[in-house]
Each structure stands twice: as C-alpha cells, then as structure tokens.
Short mmCIF file of C-alpha atoms in Angstrom, two decimals:
data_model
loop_
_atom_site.label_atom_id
_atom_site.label_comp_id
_atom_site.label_asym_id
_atom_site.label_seq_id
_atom_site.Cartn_x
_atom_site.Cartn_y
_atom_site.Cartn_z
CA UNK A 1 15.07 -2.40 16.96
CA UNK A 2 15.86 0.93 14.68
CA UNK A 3 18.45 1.61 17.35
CA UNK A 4 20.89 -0.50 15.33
CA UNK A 5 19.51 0.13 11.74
CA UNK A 6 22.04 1.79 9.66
CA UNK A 7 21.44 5.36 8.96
CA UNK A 8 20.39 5.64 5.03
CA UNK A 9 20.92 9.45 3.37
CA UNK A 10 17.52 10.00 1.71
CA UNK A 11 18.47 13.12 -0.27
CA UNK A 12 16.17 14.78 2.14
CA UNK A 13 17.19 17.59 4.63
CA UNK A 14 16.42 17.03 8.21
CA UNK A 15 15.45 19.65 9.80
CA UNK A 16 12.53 20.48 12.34
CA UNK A 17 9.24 19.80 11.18
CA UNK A 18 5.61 20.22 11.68
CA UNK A 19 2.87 17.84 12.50
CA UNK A 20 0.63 17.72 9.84
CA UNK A 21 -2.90 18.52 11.80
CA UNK A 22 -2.92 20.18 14.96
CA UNK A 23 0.20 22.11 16.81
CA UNK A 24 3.82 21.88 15.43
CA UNK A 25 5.61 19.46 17.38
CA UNK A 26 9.41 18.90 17.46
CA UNK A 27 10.47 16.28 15.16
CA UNK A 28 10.76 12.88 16.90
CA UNK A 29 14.52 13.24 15.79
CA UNK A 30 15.29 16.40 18.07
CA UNK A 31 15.58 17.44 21.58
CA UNK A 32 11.69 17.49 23.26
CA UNK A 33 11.26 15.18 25.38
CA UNK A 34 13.58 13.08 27.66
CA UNK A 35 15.79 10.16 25.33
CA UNK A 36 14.02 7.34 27.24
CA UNK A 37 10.82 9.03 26.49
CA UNK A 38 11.98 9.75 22.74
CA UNK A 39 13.16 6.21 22.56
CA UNK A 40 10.19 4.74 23.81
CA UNK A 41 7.91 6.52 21.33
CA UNK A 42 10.40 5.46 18.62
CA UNK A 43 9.76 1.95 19.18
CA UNK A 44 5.88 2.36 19.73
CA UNK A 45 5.47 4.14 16.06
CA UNK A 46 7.72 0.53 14.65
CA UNK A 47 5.17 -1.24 16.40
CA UNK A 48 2.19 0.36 15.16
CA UNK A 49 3.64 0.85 11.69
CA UNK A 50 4.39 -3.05 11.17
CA UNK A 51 0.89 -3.88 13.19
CA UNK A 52 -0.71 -1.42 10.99
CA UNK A 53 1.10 -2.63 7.58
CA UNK A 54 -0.30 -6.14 8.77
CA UNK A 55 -3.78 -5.52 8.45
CA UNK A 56 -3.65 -3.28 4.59
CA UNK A 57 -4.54 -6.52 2.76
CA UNK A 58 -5.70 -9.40 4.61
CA UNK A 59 -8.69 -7.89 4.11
CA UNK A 60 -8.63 -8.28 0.15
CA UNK A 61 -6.94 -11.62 -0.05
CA UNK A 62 -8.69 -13.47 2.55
CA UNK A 63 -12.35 -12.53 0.34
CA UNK A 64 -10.23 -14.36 -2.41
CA UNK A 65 -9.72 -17.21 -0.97
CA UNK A 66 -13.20 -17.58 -0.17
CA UNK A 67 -14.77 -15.83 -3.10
CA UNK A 68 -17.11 -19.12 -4.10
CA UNK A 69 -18.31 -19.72 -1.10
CA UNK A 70 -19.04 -16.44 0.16
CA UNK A 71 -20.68 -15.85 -3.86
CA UNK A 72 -23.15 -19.35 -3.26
CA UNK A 73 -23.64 -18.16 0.50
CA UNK A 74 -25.24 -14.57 -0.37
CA UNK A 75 -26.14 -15.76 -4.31
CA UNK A 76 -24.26 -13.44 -5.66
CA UNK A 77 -24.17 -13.16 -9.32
CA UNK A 78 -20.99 -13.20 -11.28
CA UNK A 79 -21.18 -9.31 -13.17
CA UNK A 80 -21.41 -8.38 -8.91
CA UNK A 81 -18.66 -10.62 -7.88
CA UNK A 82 -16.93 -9.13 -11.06
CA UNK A 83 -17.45 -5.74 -9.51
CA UNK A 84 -16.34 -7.03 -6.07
CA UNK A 85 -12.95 -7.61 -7.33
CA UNK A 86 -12.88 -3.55 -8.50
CA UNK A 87 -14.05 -2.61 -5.29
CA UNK A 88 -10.94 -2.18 -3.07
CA UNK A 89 -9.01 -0.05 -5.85
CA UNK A 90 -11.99 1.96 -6.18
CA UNK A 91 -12.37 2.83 -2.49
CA UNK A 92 -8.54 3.34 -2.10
CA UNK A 93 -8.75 6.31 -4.59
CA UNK A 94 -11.77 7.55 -3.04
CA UNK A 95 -10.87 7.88 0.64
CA UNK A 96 -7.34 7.94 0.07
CA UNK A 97 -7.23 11.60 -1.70
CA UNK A 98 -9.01 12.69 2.18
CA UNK A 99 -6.08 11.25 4.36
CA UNK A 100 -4.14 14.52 4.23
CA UNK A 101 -7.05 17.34 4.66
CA UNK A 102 -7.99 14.51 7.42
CA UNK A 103 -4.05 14.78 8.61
CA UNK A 104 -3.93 18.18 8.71
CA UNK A 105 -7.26 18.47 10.55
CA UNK A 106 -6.66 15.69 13.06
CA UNK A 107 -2.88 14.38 12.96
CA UNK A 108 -1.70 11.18 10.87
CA UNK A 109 -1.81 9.30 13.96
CA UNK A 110 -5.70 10.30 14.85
CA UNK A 111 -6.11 9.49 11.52
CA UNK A 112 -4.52 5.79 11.37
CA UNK A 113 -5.79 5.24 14.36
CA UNK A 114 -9.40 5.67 13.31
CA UNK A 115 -8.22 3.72 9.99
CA UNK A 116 -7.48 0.84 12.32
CA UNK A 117 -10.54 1.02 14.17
CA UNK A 118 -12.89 1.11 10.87
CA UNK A 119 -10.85 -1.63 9.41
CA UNK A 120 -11.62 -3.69 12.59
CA UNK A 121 -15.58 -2.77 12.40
CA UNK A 122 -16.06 -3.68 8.54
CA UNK A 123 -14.43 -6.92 8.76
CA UNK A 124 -15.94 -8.05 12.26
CA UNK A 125 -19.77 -6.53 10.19
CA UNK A 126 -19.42 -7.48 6.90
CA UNK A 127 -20.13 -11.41 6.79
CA UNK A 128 -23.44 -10.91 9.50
CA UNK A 129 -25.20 -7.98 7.98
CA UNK A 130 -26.59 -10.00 5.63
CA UNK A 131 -27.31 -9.98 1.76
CA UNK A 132 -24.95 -8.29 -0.89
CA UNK A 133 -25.66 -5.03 0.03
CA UNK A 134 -24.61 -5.02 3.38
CA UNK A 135 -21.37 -7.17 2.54
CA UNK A 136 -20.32 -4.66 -0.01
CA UNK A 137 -21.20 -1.79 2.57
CA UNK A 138 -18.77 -3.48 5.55
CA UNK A 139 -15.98 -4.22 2.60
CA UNK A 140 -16.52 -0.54 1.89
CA UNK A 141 -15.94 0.49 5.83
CA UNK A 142 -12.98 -1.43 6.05
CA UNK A 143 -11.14 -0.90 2.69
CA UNK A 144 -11.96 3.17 3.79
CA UNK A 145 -9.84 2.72 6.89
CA UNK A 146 -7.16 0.96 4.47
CA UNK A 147 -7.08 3.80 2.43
CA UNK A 148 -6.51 6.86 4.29
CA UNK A 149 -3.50 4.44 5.93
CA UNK A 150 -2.16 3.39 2.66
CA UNK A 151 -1.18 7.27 2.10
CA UNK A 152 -0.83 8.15 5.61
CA UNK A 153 2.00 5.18 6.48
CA UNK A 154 4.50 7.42 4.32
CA UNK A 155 3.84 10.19 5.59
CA UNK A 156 4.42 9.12 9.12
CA UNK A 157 8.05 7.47 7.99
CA UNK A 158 9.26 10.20 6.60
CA UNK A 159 8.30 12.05 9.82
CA UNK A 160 9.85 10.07 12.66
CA UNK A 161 12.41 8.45 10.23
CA UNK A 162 13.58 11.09 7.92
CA UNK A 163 17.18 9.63 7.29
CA UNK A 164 15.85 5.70 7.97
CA UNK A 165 13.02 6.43 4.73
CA UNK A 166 14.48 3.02 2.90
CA UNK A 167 14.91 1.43 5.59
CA UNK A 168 11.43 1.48 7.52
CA UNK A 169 9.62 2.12 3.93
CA UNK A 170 11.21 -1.70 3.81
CA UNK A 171 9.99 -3.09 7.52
CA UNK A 172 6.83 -1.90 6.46
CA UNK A 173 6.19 -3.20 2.88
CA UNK A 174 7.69 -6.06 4.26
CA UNK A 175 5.03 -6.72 7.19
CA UNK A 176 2.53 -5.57 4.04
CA UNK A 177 3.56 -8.21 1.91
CA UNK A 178 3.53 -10.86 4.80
CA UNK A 179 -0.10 -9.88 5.56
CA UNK A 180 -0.98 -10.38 2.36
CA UNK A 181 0.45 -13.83 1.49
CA UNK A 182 -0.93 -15.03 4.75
CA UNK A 183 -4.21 -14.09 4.58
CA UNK A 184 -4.24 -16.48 0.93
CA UNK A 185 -2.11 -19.03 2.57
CA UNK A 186 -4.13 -19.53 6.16
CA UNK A 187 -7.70 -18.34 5.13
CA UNK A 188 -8.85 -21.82 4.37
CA UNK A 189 -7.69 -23.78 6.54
CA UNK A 190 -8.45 -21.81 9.32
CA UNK A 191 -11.53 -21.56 7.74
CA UNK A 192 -12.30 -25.79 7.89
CA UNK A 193 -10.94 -25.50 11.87
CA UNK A 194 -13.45 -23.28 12.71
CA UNK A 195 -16.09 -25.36 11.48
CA UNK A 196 -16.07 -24.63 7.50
CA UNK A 197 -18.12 -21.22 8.22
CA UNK A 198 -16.96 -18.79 5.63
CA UNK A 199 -18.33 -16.57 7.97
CA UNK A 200 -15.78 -16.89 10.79
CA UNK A 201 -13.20 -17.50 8.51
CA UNK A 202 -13.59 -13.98 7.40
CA UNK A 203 -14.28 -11.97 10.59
CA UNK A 204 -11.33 -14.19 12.38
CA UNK A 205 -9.49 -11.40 10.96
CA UNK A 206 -11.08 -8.36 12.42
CA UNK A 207 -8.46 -9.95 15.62
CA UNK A 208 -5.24 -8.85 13.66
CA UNK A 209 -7.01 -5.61 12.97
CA UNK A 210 -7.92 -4.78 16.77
CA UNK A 211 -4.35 -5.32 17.69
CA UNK A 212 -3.49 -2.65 15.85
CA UNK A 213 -5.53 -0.37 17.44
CA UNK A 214 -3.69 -0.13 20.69
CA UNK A 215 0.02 0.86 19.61
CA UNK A 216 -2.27 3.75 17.42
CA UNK A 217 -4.28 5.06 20.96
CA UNK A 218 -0.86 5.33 22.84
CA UNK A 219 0.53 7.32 20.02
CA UNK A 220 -2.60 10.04 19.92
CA UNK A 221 -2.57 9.67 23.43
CA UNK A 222 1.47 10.74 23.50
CA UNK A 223 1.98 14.71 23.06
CA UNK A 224 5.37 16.31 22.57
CA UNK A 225 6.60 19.21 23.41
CA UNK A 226 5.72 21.88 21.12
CA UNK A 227 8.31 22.86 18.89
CA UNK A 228 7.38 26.79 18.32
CA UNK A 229 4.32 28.64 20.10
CA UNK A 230 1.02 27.76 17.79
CA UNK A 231 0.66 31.03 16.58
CA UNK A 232 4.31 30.87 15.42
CA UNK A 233 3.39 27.69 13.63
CA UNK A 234 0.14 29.59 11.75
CA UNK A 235 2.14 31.93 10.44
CA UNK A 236 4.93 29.06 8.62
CA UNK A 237 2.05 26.77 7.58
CA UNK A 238 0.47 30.44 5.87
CA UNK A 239 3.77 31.54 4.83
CA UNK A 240 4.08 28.09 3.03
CA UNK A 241 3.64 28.00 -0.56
CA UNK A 242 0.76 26.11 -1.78
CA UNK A 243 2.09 22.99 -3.44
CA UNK A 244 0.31 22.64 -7.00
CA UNK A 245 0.88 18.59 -7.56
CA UNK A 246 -0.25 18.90 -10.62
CA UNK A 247 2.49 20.49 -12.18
CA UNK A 248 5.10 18.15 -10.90
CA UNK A 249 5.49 15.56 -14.29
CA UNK A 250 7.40 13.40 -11.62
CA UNK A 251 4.39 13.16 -9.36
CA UNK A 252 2.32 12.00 -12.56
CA UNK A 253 4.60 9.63 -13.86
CA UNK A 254 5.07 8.41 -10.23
CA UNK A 255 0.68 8.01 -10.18
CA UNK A 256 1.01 5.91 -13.51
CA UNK A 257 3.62 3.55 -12.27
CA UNK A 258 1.40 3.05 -9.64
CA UNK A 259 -1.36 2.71 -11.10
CA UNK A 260 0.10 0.06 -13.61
CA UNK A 261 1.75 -1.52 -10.72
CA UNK A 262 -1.13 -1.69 -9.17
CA UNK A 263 -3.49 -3.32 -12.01
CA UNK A 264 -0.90 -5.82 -12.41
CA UNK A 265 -0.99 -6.81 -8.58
CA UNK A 266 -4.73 -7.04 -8.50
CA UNK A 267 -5.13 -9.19 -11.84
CA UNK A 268 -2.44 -11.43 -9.95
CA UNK A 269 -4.25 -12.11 -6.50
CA UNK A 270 -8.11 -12.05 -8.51
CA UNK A 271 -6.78 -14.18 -11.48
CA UNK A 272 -3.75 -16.05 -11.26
CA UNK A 273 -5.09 -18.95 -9.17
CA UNK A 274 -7.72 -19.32 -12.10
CA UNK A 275 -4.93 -19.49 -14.47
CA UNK A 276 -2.94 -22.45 -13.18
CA UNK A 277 -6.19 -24.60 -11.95
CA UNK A 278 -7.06 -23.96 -16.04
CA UNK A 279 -3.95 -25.19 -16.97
CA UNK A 280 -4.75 -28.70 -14.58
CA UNK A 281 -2.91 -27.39 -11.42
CA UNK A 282 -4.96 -28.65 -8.73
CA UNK A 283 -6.91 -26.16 -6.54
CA UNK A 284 -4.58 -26.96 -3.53
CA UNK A 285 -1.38 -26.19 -5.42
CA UNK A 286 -3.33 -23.17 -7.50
CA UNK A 287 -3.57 -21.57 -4.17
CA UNK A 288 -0.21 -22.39 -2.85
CA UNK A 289 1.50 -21.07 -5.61
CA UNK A 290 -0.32 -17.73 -5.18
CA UNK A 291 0.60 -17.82 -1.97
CA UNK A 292 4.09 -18.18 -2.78
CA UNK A 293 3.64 -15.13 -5.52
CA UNK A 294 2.54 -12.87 -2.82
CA UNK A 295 5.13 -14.07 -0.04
CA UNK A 296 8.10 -13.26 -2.56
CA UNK A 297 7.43 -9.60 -0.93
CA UNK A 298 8.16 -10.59 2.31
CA UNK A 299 12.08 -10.38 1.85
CA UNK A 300 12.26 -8.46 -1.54
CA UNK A 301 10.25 -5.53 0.16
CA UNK A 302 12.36 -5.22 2.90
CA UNK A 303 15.65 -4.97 0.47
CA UNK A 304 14.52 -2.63 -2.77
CA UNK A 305 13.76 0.24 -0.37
CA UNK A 306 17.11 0.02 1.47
CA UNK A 307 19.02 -0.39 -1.86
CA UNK A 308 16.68 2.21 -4.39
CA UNK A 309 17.54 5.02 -1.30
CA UNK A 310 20.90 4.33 -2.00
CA UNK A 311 21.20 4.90 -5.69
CA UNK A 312 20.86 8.61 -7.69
CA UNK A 313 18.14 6.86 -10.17
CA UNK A 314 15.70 3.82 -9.69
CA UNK A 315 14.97 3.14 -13.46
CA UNK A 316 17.15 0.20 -13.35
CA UNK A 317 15.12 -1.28 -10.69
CA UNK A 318 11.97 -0.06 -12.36
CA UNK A 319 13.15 -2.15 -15.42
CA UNK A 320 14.71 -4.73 -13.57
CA UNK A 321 11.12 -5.83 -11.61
CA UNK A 322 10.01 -5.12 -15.39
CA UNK A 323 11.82 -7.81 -17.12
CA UNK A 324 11.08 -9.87 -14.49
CA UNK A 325 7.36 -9.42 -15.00
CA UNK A 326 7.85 -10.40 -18.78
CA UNK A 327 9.48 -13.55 -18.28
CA UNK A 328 6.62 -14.79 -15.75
CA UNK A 329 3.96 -13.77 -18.31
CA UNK A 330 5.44 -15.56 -21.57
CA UNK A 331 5.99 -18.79 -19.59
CA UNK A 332 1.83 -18.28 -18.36
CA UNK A 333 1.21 -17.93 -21.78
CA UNK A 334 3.59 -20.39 -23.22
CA UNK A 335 3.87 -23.50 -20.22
CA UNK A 336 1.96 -22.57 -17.64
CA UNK A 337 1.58 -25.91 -15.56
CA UNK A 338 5.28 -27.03 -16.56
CA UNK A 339 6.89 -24.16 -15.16
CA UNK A 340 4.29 -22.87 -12.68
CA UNK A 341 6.88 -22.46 -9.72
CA UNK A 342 9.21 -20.47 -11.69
CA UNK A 343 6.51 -18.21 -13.39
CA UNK A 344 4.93 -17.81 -9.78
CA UNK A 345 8.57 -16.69 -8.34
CA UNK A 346 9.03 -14.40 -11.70
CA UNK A 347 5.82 -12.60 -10.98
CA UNK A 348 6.02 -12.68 -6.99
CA UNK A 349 9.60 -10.35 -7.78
CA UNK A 350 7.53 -8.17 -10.38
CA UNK A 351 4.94 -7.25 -7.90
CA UNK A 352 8.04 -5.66 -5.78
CA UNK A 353 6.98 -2.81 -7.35
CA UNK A 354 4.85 -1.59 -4.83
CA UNK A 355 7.03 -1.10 -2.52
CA UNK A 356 9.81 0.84 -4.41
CA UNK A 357 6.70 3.06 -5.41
CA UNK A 358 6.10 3.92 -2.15
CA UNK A 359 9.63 4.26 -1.27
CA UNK A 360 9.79 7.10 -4.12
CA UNK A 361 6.72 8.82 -2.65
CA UNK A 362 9.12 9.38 0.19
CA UNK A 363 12.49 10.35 -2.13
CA UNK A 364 10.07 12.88 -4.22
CA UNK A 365 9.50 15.26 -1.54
CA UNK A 366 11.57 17.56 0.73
CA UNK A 367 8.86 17.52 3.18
CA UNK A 368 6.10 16.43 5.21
CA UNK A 369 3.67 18.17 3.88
CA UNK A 370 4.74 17.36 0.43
CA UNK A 371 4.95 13.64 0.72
CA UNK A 372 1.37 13.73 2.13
CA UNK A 373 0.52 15.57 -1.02
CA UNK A 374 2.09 13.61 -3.01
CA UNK A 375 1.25 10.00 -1.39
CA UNK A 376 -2.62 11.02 -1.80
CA UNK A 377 -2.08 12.24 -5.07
CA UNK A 378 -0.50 9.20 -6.69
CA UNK A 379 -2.17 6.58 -5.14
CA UNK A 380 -5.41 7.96 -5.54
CA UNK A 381 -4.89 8.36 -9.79
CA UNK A 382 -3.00 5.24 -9.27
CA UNK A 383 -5.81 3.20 -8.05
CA UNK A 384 -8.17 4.62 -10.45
CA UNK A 385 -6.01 3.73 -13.51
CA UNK A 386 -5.88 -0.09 -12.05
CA UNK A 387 -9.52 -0.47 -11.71
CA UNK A 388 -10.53 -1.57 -15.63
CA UNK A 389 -7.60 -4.14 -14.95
CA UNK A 390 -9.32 -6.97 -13.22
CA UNK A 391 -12.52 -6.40 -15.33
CA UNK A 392 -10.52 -6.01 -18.49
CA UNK A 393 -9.14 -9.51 -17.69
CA UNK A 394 -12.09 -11.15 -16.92
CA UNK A 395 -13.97 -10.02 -20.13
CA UNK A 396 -11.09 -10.93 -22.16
CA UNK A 397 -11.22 -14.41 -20.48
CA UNK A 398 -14.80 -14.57 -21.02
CA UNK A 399 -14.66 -13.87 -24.67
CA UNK A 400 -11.84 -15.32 -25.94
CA UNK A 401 -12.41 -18.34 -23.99
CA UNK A 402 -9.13 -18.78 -22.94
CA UNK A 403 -5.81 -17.00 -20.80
CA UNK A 404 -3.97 -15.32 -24.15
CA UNK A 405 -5.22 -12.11 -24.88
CA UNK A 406 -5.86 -11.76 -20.72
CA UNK A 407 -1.57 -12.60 -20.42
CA UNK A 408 -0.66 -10.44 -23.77
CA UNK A 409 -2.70 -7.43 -22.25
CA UNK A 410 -0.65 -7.90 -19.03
CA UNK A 411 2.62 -8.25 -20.75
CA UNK A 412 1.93 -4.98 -22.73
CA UNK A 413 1.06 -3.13 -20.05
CA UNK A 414 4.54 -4.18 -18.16
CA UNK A 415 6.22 -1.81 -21.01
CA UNK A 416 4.54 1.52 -20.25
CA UNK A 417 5.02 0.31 -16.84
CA UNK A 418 8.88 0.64 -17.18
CA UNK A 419 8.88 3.44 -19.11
CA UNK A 420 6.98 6.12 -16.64
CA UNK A 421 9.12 4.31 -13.81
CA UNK A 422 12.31 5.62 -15.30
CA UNK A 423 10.81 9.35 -15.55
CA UNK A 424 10.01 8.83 -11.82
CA UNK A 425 12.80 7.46 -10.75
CA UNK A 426 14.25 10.60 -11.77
CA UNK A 427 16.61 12.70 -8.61
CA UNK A 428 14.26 15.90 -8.10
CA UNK A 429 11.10 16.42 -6.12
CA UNK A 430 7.59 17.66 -6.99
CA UNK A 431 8.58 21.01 -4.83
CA UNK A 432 10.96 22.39 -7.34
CA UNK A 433 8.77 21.25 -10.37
CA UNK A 434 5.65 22.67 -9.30
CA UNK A 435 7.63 26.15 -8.58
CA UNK A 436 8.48 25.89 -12.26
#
C-alpha cells in the first residue's frame, strides 16, 4: 500500500533513530532486517495505525447518539450528563501527558498496544457495571487507552515514515474521521437490530476495538536488529539535551490551536444535533446531518496533511478551515433549518483542523523524541483549554434560552483560533527554540 505512496520531504532529516523505550533499534527505513521482512513490518504498522485510528472516537460519538437513553436507563441527572460530555477531553489531557515516560519505559508499540486492549475492556464494561459510577469509571478506562494513543500515533509515523509524515498523518486522520462519523451514523440503528438495548448498542463496539489488538501484539512481538550495542545507545540518549517544551512559543501556540480546535469539535458532536432539531429539523435528519459534519473528514483528512507538508507555512490553511468555520456559524445563527446542509458541510471542513494539527506536531520536531514531547505536550494543554467549551455552551443555552450567544461564543473563538495557527504554522521546530 505505502509501496506506491509518493515520497513527501517533511523538512525533517532522516537519519537513524532510536526507539523511544527500550534498546535503539535501526530505523524501519534502513538496512536490519531482510526487505521482505522490512516490508512486511511496513505494512503491519499501516494496518495497526488505520485499525488503531478506527477505534479513537467511536467511543465518544456512539455515547452521543445514545445519550437519552443511556441518561433515563442509569437516571442520570442532567449537571452529570453535563459533566459526561467534559469527560473525554479531560481524560485525554490526563493520560495523554504519560504516553511518552510510558514510551520510553515500554516502547510506543507496548504502549498502543495496551491502549488498544484498555479501550476494548472499558467499552465491553462500561454499560454492565451498573449505576453512574461504574459507567463513568469504564468511559474513564477506555478514553485512558485513547489517550496515550492519541499522542503516541505521531510519534510512531514519524518513526517508520519519516519522509511519508503527510502522507500517513493523512491515512490516519482519515480512518479517525471515518470512525467517528460512523459511530453517529450506525449507532442507532444497529442499536434497534439488536433488540433496542442501549446496552449492546454500546459494547457492539468493544469488536472494532479487539481487532485492533492483534496487528499491535505482532508488532511488540517483532524485534529488530539493534542498531548500536545498548550501552552505546545510554550514552546518546544521556548525551541528549533535555528538551525544555516550554520554551518553544511554537509548541504553545501549536497547544492553543489545539485546544481551540478541539473545543470547537466537541461543542459540534455534543451540540449541533440539538441545534438543528431546535430549529424543527427532525431528529432523523438532526442526526444525519451530524453525521455528514463528521464524515467531511474522511476525504479532507487524508488531503490537508499531504498538501500542508508540502508548503513552507500552513497559516493559509489555518485561516482557510477558519473562514470556513465562520460562514457555518453565521448561517446557524442566521438560517439554520434553511441552509442546514450547507452549514453542516461548512463546519464538517472547519473541523479539518485536527488533522493539520497533528500533522504540525510531526513538521515541529527534528526528532523522535521531540515529537513525543511535543505531541504530549500540546494535546494535553490542548484538551484542557477545550474542556469549559461544551459546558460553556450548554449554560449559555440554558440561560439565554436560545442558540445565539452559544453560536457568537463559537464564532469568536474561531478568530484566536486563526491567529495562534499562523504562529504555528511557522517553518522552525521546538528544538532550536528551546536552545534559545
């Protein structure tokens, strides 16, 4: 599949690296193994990078699609199903800023693989535990196993793939995106096949997650040759300078945009549906238009990645998705039944932005190490920035009584949003700016 991808120059030198946990090992890209061997592997980390890209959201979206049922099933009250909605971006920043000591300790693939495996558990637990508690505790398992993946899955392309980062940064925010908008779409129905059990129609997906597992336990099971003895590799990773993130503006600008990205996706998939059955959209087509908001990042995730690799500066794509995002929130605010397609499609191509923030995670650093650093670093400030968002909205809502100040809010958020993607869409890395 990669062998006939087109090779992408990532500003990023490729040269031998190290694994982060455990032994160096050669990089995937150099002589250490036999080619079928190599090429095998190769193919067996696409696998298990698209399986694992699958199962990042379904998780999230398929709760929202049952949200009512599952709140009159355990009689959940509405401030807890309020913090329900806060409780996937507050686990990501959580576990996430432990995937690289975890890395480093175990190896990224260890790591995913045990991602996979929790992400399996909480969703097969979670609806037969019983009572909130226990829901929110097998949500909890399986958004943990999201979250050390979410930073992990860059870290891995930029590995096996240095010169190929837009490129499989794209196959994999494109299997993201397709995870997510079926898990809205299909939920349901599947749901009413199986009997109209909320319950089934939420661990049903525990079966996406367990194929994941397997591509994951070939890859820990897979060793390569050893690149340099492992004493020779103790004294690089001590002879390494320590890589203070914090004094990279890039890598904070890059942890805004995400965060603000980030709000702006989860007020979409918690909210939006709301919005157009408000407006007298029907609860079929409320859905179906979500749906069709989170499928626009099946192709458009696949593209930006391969196209933002290929330019010195992504601000205009930053402000491109931007404008975009505008438009779909003054027709909300101003039409939102007549034009509900086209304010669905704006806002589908606005929440693009995910993707081109991870693929800058991967143009920001020189190496391993530091996109690991990085990755962690911004989504885990990212996420907590976005968690007031949902909450924000919904007392807004509350209060005002209608969808105006929830959409202005959203819309004036989209600005700063632009205007910290420009700074990191900037050509340096967090490396030199942290040796400043």
């Amino acid at each position: 599949m990669m062998d006939g991808m087109a090779s992408e120059e990532t500003r990023t030198p490729r040269s031998t690296t190290t694994n982060t946990g455990g032994p160096a090992v050669s990089d995937p890209a150099t002589p250490g193994g036999g080619p079928s061997t190599r090429a095998w592997t190769t193919r067996l980390v696409v696998v298990g990078i698209v399986l694992a890209a699958l199962n990042l959201r379904p998780a999230i979206t398929s709760l929202g699609a049952l949200l009512e049922e599952v709140r009159d099933g355990l009689g959940m009250s509405g401030s807890v199903a309020g913090l329900l909605t806060s409780v996937p971006p507050l686990c990501f920043a959580a576990f996430g800023v432990m995937a690289p000591r975890l890395a480093r300790r175990f190896g990224p693939s260890t790591v995913v693989c045990a991602g996979m495996l929790a992400i399996t558990a909480g969703l097969l637990i979670r609806p037969y535990v019983g009572g909130t508690a226990g829901f929110l505790a097998g949500s909890a398992l399986a958004l943990m196993g999201i979250a050390v993946s979410n930073v992990l899955m860059p870290v891995i392309v930029k590995r096996w793939f240095p010169d190929r980062v837009g490129s499989m940064t794209g196959l994999y925010s494109m299997a993201l995106a397709l995870g997510t908008a079926a898990a809205a779409a299909v939920t349901v129905p599947m749901t009413e096949s199986l009997g109209g059990s909320w319950r089934s129609g939420l661990a049903v997906w525990a079966g996406l997650a367990a194929a994941a597992v397997l591509p994951w336990i070939a890859l820990v099971r897979h060793r390569e040759a050893p690149a340099e003895p492992p004493s020779r590799a103790r004294e690089t990773e001590r002879a390494r300078p320590e890589l203070r993130i914090t004094r990279s503006r890039t890598a904070w600008a890059l942890a805004v945009f995400f965060g603000l990205q980030a709000t702006a996706a989860y007020v979409t998939m918690g909210w939006m549906a709301q919005i157009f059955r408000d407006a007298g959209v029907s609860a079929g087509t409320a859905g179906l238009l979500l749906a069709v908001t989170m499928a626009m990042g099946v192709p458009l995730a696949f593209v930006i990645p391969r196209v933002a690799t290929r330019l010195p500066h992504q601000g205009p794509i930053v402000v491109a998705l931007g404008v975009c995002g505008l438009a779909g929130y003054a027709g909300l605010y101003l039409a939102p039944a007549g034009g509900a397609w086209a304010w669905a499609l704006l806002l589908g191509v606005a929440n693009c932005a995910f993707p081109l923030a991870l693929t800058m995670v991967g143009m920001r650093a020189r190496t391993g190490a530091g996109v690991a650093q990085l990755s962690a670093f911004a989504q885990s400030a990212g996420y907590l920035i976005s968690i007031p968002g949902p909450l924000l909205v919904g007392v807004l809502y509350q209060h005002s009584g209608g969808w105006g100040l929830p959409i202005a809010l959203m819309a004036g958020l989209m600005i700063p949003q632009m205007a910290v993607g420009v700074l990191a869409g900037r050509a340096r890395t967090v490396e030199d700016e942290a040796a400043r």
